Short mmCIF file of C-alpha atoms in Angstrom, two decimals:
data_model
loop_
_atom_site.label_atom_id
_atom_site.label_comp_id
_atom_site.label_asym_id
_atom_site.label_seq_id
_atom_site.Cartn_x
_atom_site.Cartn_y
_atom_site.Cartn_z
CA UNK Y 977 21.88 9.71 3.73
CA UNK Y 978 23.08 13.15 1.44
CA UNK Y 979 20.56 15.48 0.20
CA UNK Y 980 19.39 13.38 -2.67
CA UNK Y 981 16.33 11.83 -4.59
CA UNK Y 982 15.27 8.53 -3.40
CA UNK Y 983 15.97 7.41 -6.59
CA UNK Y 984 19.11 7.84 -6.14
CA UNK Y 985 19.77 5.92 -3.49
CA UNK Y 986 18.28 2.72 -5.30
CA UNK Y 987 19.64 0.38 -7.78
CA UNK Y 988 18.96 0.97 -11.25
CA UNK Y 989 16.28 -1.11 -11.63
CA UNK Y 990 14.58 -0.34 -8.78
CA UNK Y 991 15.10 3.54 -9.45
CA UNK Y 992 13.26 2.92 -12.27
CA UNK Y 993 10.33 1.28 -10.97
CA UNK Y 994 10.05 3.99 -8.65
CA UNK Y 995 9.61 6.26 -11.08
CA UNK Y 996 7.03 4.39 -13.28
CA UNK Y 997 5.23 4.33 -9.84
CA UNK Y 998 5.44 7.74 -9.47
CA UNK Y 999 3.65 8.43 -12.94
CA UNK Y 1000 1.28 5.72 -12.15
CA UNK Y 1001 0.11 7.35 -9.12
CA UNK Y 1002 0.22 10.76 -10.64
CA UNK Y 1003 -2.06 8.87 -13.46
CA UNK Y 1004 -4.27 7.50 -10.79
CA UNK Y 1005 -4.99 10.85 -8.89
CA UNK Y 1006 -6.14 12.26 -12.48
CA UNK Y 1007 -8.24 9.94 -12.95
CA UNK Y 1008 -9.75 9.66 -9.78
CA UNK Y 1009 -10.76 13.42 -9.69
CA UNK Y 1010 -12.52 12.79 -13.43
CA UNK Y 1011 -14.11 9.95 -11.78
CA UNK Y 1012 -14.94 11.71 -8.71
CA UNK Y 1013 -16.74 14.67 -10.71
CA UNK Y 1014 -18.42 12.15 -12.97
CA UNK Y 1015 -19.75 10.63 -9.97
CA UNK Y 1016 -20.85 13.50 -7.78
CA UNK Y 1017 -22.39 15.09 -10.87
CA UNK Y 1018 -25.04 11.99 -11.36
CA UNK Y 1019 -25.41 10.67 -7.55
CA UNK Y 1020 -28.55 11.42 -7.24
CA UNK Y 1021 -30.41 9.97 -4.27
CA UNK Y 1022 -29.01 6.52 -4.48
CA UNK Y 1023 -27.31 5.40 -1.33
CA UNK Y 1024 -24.75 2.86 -3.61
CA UNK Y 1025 -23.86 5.87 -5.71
CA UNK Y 1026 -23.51 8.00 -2.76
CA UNK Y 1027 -20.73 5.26 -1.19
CA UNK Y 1028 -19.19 4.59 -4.61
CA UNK Y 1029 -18.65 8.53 -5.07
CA UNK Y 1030 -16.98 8.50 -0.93
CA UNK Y 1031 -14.63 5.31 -1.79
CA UNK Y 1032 -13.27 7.15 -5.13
CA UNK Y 1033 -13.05 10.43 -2.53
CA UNK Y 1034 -10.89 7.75 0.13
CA UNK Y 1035 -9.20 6.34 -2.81
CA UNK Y 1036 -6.86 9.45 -3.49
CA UNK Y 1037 -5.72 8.61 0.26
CA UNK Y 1038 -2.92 5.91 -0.26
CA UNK Y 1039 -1.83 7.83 -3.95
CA UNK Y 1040 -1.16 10.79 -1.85
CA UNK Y 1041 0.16 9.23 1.08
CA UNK Y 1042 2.56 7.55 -1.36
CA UNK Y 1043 3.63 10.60 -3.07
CA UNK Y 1044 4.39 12.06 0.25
CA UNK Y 1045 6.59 9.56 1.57
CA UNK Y 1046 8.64 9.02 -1.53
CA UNK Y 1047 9.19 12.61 -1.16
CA UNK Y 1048 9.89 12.20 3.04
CA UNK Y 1049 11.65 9.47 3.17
CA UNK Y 1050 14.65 10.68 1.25
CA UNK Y 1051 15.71 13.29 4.27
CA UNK Y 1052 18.89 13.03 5.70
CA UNK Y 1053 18.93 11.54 9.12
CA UNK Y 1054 18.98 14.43 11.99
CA UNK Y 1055 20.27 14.44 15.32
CA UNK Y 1056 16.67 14.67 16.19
CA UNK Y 1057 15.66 11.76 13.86
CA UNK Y 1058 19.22 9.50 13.68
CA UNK Y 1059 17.53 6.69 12.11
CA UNK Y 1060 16.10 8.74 8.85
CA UNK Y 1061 12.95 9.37 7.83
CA UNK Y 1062 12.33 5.51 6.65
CA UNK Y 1063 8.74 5.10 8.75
CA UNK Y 1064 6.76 7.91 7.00
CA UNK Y 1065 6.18 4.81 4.82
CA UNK Y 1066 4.55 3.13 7.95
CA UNK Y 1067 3.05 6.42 9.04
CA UNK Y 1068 1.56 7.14 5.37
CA UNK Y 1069 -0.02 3.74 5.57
CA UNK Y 1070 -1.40 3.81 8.96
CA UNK Y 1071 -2.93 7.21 7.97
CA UNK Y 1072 -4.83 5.50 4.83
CA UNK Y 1073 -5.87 2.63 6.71
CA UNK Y 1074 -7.64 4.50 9.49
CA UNK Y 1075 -9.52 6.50 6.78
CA UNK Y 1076 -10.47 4.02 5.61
CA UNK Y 1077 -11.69 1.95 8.49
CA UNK Y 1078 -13.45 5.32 9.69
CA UNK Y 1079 -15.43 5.98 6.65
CA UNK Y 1080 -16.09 2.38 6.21
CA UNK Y 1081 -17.86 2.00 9.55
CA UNK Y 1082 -19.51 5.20 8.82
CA UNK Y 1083 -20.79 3.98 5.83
CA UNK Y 1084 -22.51 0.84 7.05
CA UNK Y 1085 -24.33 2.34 9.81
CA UNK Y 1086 -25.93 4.57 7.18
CA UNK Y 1087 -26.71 1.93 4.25
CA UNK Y 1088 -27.82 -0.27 6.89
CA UNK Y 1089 -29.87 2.13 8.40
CA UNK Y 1090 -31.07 2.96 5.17
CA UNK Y 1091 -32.08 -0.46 4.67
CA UNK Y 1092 -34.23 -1.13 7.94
CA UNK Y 1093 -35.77 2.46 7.43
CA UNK Y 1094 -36.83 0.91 4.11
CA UNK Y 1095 -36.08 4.56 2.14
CA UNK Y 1096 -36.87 4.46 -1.23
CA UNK Y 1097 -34.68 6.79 -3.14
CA UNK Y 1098 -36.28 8.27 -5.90
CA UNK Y 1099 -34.44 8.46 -9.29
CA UNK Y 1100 -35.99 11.05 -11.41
CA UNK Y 1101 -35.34 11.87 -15.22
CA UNK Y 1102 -32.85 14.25 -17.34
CA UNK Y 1103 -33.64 16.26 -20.24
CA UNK Y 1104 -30.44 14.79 -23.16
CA UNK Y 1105 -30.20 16.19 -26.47
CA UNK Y 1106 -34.23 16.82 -26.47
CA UNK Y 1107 -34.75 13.59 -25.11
CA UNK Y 1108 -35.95 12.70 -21.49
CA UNK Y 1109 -33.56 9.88 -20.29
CA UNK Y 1110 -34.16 8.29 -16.68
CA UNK Y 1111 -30.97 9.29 -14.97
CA UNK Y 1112 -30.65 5.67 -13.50
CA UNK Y 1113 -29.46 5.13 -17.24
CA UNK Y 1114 -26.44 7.65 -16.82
CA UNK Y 1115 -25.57 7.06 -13.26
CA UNK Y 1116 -25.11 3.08 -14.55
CA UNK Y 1117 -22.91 4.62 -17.77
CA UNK Y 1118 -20.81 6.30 -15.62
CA UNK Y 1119 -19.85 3.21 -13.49
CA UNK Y 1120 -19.23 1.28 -16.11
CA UNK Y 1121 -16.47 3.50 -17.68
CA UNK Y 1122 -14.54 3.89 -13.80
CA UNK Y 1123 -13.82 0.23 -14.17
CA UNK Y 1124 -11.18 -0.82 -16.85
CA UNK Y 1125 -8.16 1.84 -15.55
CA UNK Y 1126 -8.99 0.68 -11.93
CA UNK Y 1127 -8.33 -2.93 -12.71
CA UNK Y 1128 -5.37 -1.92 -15.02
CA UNK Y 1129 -3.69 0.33 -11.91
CA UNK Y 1130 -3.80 -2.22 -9.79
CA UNK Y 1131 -2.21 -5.35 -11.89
CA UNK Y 1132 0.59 -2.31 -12.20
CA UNK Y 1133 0.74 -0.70 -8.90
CA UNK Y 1134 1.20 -4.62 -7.81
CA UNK Y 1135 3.83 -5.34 -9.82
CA UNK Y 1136 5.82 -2.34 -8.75
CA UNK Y 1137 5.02 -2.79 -4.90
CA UNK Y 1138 6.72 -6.21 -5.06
CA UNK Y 1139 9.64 -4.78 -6.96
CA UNK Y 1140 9.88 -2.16 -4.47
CA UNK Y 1141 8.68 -3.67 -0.91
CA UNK Y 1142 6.67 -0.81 -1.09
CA UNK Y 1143 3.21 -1.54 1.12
CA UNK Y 1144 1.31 1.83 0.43
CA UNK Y 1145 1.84 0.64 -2.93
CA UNK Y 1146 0.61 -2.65 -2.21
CA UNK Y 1147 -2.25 -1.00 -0.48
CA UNK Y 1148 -3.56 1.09 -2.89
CA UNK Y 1149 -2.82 -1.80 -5.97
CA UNK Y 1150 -5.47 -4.01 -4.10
CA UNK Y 1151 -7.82 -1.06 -3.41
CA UNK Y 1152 -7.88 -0.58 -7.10
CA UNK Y 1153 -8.26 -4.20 -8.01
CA UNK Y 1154 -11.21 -4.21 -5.64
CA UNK Y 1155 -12.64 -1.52 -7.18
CA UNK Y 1156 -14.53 -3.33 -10.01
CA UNK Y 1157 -16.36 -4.31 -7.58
CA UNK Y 1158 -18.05 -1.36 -6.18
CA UNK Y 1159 -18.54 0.05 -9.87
CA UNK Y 1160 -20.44 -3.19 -10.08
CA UNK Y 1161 -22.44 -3.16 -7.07
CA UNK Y 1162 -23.32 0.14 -7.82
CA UNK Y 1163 -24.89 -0.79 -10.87
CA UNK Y 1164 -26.90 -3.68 -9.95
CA UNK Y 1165 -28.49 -1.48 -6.71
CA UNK Y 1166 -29.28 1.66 -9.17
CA UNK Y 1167 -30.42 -0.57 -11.95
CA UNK Y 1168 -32.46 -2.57 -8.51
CA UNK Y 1169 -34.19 0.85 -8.61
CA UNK Y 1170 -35.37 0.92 -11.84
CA UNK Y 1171 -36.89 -2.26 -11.53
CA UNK Y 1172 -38.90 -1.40 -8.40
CA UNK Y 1173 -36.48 -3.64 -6.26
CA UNK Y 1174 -35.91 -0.47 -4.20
CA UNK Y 1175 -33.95 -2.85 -1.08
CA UNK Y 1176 -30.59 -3.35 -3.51
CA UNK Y 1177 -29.40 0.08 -3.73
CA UNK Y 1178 -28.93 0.02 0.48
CA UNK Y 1179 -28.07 -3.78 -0.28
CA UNK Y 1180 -25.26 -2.61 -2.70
CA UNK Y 1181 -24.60 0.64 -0.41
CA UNK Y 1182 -23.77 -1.93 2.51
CA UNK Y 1183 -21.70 -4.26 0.06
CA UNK Y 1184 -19.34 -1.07 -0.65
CA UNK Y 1185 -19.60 0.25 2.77
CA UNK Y 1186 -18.18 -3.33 4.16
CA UNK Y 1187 -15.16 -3.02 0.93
CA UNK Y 1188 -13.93 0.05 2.55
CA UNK Y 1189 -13.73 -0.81 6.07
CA UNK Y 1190 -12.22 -4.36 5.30
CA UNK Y 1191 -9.69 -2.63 3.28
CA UNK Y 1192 -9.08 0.04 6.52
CA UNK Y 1193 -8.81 -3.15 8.73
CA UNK Y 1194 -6.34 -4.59 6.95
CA UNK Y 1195 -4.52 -1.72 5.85
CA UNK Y 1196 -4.39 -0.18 9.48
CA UNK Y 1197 -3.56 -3.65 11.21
CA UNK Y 1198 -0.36 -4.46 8.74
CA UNK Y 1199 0.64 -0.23 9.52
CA UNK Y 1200 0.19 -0.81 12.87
CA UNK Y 1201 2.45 -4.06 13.50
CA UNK Y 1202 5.00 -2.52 11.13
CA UNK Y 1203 5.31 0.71 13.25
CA UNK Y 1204 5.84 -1.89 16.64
CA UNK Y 1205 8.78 -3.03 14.82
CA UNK Y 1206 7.25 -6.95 13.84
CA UNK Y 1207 9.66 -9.25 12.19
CA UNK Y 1208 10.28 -7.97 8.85
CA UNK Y 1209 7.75 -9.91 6.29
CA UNK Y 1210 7.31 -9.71 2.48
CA UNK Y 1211 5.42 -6.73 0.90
CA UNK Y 1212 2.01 -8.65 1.13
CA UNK Y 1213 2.57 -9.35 4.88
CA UNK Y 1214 2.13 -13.15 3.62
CA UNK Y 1215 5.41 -14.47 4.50
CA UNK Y 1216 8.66 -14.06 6.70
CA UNK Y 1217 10.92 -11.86 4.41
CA UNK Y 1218 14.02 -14.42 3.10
CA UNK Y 1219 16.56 -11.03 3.63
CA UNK Y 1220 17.13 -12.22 7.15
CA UNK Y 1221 17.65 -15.41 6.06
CA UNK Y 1222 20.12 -14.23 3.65
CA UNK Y 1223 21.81 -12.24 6.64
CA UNK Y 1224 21.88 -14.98 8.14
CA UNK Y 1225 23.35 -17.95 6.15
CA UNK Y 1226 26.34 -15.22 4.80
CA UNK Y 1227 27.16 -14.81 8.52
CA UNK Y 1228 27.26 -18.16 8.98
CA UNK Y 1229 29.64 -18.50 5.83
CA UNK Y 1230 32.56 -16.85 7.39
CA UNK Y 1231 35.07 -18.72 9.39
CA UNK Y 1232 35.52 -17.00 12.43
CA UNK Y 1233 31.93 -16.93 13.14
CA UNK Y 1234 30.02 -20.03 15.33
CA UNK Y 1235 26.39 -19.16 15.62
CA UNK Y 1236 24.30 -16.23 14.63
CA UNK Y 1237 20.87 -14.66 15.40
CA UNK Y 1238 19.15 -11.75 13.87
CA UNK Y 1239 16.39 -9.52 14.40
CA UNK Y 1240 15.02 -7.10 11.59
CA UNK Y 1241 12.28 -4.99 11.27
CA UNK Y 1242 10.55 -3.36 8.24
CA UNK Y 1243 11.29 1.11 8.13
CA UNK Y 1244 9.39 0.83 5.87
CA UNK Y 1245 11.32 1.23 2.70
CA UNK Y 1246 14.03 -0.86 3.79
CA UNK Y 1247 15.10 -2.92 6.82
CA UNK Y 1248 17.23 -2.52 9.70
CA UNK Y 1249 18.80 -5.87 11.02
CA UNK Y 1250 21.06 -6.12 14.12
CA UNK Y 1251 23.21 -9.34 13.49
CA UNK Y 1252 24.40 -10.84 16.80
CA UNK Y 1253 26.99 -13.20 16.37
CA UNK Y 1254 29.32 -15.98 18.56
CA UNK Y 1255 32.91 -15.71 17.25
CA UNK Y 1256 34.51 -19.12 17.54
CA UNK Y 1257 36.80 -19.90 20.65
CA UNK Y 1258 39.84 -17.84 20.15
CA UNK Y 1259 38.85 -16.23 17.29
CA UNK Y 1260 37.74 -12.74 18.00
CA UNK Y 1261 36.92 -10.90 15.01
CA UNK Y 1262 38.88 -7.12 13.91
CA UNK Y 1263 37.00 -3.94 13.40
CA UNK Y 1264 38.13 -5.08 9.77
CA UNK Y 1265 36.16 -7.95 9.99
CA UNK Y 1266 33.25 -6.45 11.57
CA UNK Y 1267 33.22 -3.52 9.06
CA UNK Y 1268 33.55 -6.37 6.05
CA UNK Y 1269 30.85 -8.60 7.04
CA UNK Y 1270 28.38 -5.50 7.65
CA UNK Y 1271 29.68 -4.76 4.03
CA UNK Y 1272 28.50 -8.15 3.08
CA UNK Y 1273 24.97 -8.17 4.30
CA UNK Y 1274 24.35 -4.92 2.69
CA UNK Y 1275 25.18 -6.43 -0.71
CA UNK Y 1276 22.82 -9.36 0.02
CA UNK Y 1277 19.94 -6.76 -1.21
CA UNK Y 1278 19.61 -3.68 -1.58
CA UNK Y 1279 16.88 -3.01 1.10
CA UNK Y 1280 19.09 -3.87 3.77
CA UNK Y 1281 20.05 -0.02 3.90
CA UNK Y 1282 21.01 -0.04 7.76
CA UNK Y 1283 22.96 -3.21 9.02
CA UNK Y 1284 24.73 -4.01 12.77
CA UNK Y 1285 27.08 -6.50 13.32
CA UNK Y 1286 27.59 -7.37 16.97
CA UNK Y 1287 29.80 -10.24 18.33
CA UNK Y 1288 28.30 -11.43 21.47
CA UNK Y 1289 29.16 -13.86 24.42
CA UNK Y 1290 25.50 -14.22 24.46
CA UNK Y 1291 22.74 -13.83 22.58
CA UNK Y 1292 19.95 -11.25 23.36
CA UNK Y 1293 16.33 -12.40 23.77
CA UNK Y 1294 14.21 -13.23 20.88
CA UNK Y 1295 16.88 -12.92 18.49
CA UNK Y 1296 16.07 -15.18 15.45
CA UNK Y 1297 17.92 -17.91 14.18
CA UNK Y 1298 17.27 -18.92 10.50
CA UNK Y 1299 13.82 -19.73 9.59
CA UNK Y 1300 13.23 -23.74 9.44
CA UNK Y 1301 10.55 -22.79 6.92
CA UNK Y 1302 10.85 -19.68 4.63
CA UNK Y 1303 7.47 -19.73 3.98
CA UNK Y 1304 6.67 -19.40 7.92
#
């Protein structure tokens, strides 16, 4: 790959959902450190405001990470890296999962702790515009306005990550559609306060506590089994990916092949597939041929970036043939 953008190495289309997600993450990070400031400014003693202010603090994690790799992953391959920099998507992930996961578990032991101590946090009051105004009141009025361009992020953020099999994106898109929730929770243990229910702040500490680390298990178990090079699935980790599939019934198209199996694996970005196939009897295919079909699969999509077409007496082990079921 030359010295250029990553954008540039995309289609149209895809260039220009990479940039909207480049704003949109931009956008996010500004409004997270608002939101962040807001938050720290009013936390008070409560332990749910206390977690709600550390997931907004983890949330500029996967934004960053993103930003990064964009940047990254448009190096030229080295001598010392031949296959590019395509996993510093992987690596970016992996990196927001586990800080997740770690501040999650973190979390709980304190809330829960919290909870069996049977701490009551006490909320005191705020001098506003000569009035005295029981800060419970403002901590609650803050929550409420982190809410609507959370939930608006992530319907956008998911949009783009399926446009771009992009599964920081993804990552961070259902982070922020989550995070209603803790805005939520964090209101209903503050205002818990106010009504003497002193229990449903650690109650609603524990609920946003157990958010975070779910999202760093999940996060930091799909990272993981991308970086051991699992067969390539969609950006959700839902399905097997239909590109091999595609790979596979174009090989299958040409005349001089028999049989073909495939393996690919997600860099990330885009996917790597070695195509093994079994010429037919007596029909052993040119460089030309070779270098045409690799050709081929490229065009199939443009995230099959790095193809290999091998003809083979036999095939390797665990080399796929075509899905039965796409949705398997």
């Amino acid at each position: 790959m030359s010295r250029r953008t990553l954008a540039d190495t995309l289609p149209e289309q895809q260039a220009r959902a990479l940039a909207r997600a480049v704003r949109i993450e931009w956008a996010t990070i500004a409004f997270l450190a608002a939101a962040i400031t807001a938050v720290g400014l009013t936390v008070g003693n409560s332990q749910a405001m206390r977690a709600a202010w550390i997931e907004d603090l983890l949330s500029l994690a996967p934004p960053i990470a993103f930003l990064v790799a964009v940047r990254v992953i448009a190096m030229p391959a080295t001598r010392k890296y031949p296959y590019g920099f395509f996993r510093s998507v992987g690596v970016a992930h992996l990196v927001a999962g586990v800080a997740l996961f770690t501040m999650g578990a973190i979390l709980i032991v304190e809330s829960v702790t919290a909870l069996v101590r049977a701490e009551r946090p006490p909320i005191g009051s705020v001098e506003l515009f000569g009035q005295t105004v029981w800060l419970g009141w403002i901590m609650m009025a803050v929550m409420v306005l982190t809410i609507p361009l959370p939930i608006y992020f992530g319907r956008v953020k998911m949009k783009l990550a399926r446009e771009l099999h992009n599964k920081v994106l993804y990552a961070d898109a259902d982070m922020n559609k989550a995070d209603w929730m803790t805005a939520v929770g964090t209101i209903v243990g503050v205002g818990g306060i106010g009504l003497g229910l002193w229990w449903m702040d650690a109650a609603a500490a524990t609920f946003i506590a157990g958010s975070i680390l779910w999202d760093g298990v999940k996060n930091t178990r799909a990272a993981i089994t991308d970086l051991m090079d699992t067969t390539a699935t969609t950006f959700d980790d839902a399905h097997h990916h239909p590109d091999a599939d595609a790979v596979h019934d174009y090989l299958s198209s040409l005349p001089w092949v028999a049989e073909v199996r495939t393996r690919t694996r997600d860099q990330g970005q885009f996917f790597h597939v070695e195509a093994f196939v079994l010429p037919v009897r007596g029909r052993t295919p040119s460089l030309r041929k070779l270098a045409d079909a690799q050709e081929g699969c490229r065009r199939l999509d443009w995230k099959l970036h790095d193809v290999v077409v091998v003809p083979v007496a036999e095939f390797p082990a665990h080399a796929m043939a075509r899905s039965t079921d796409p949705e398997t």
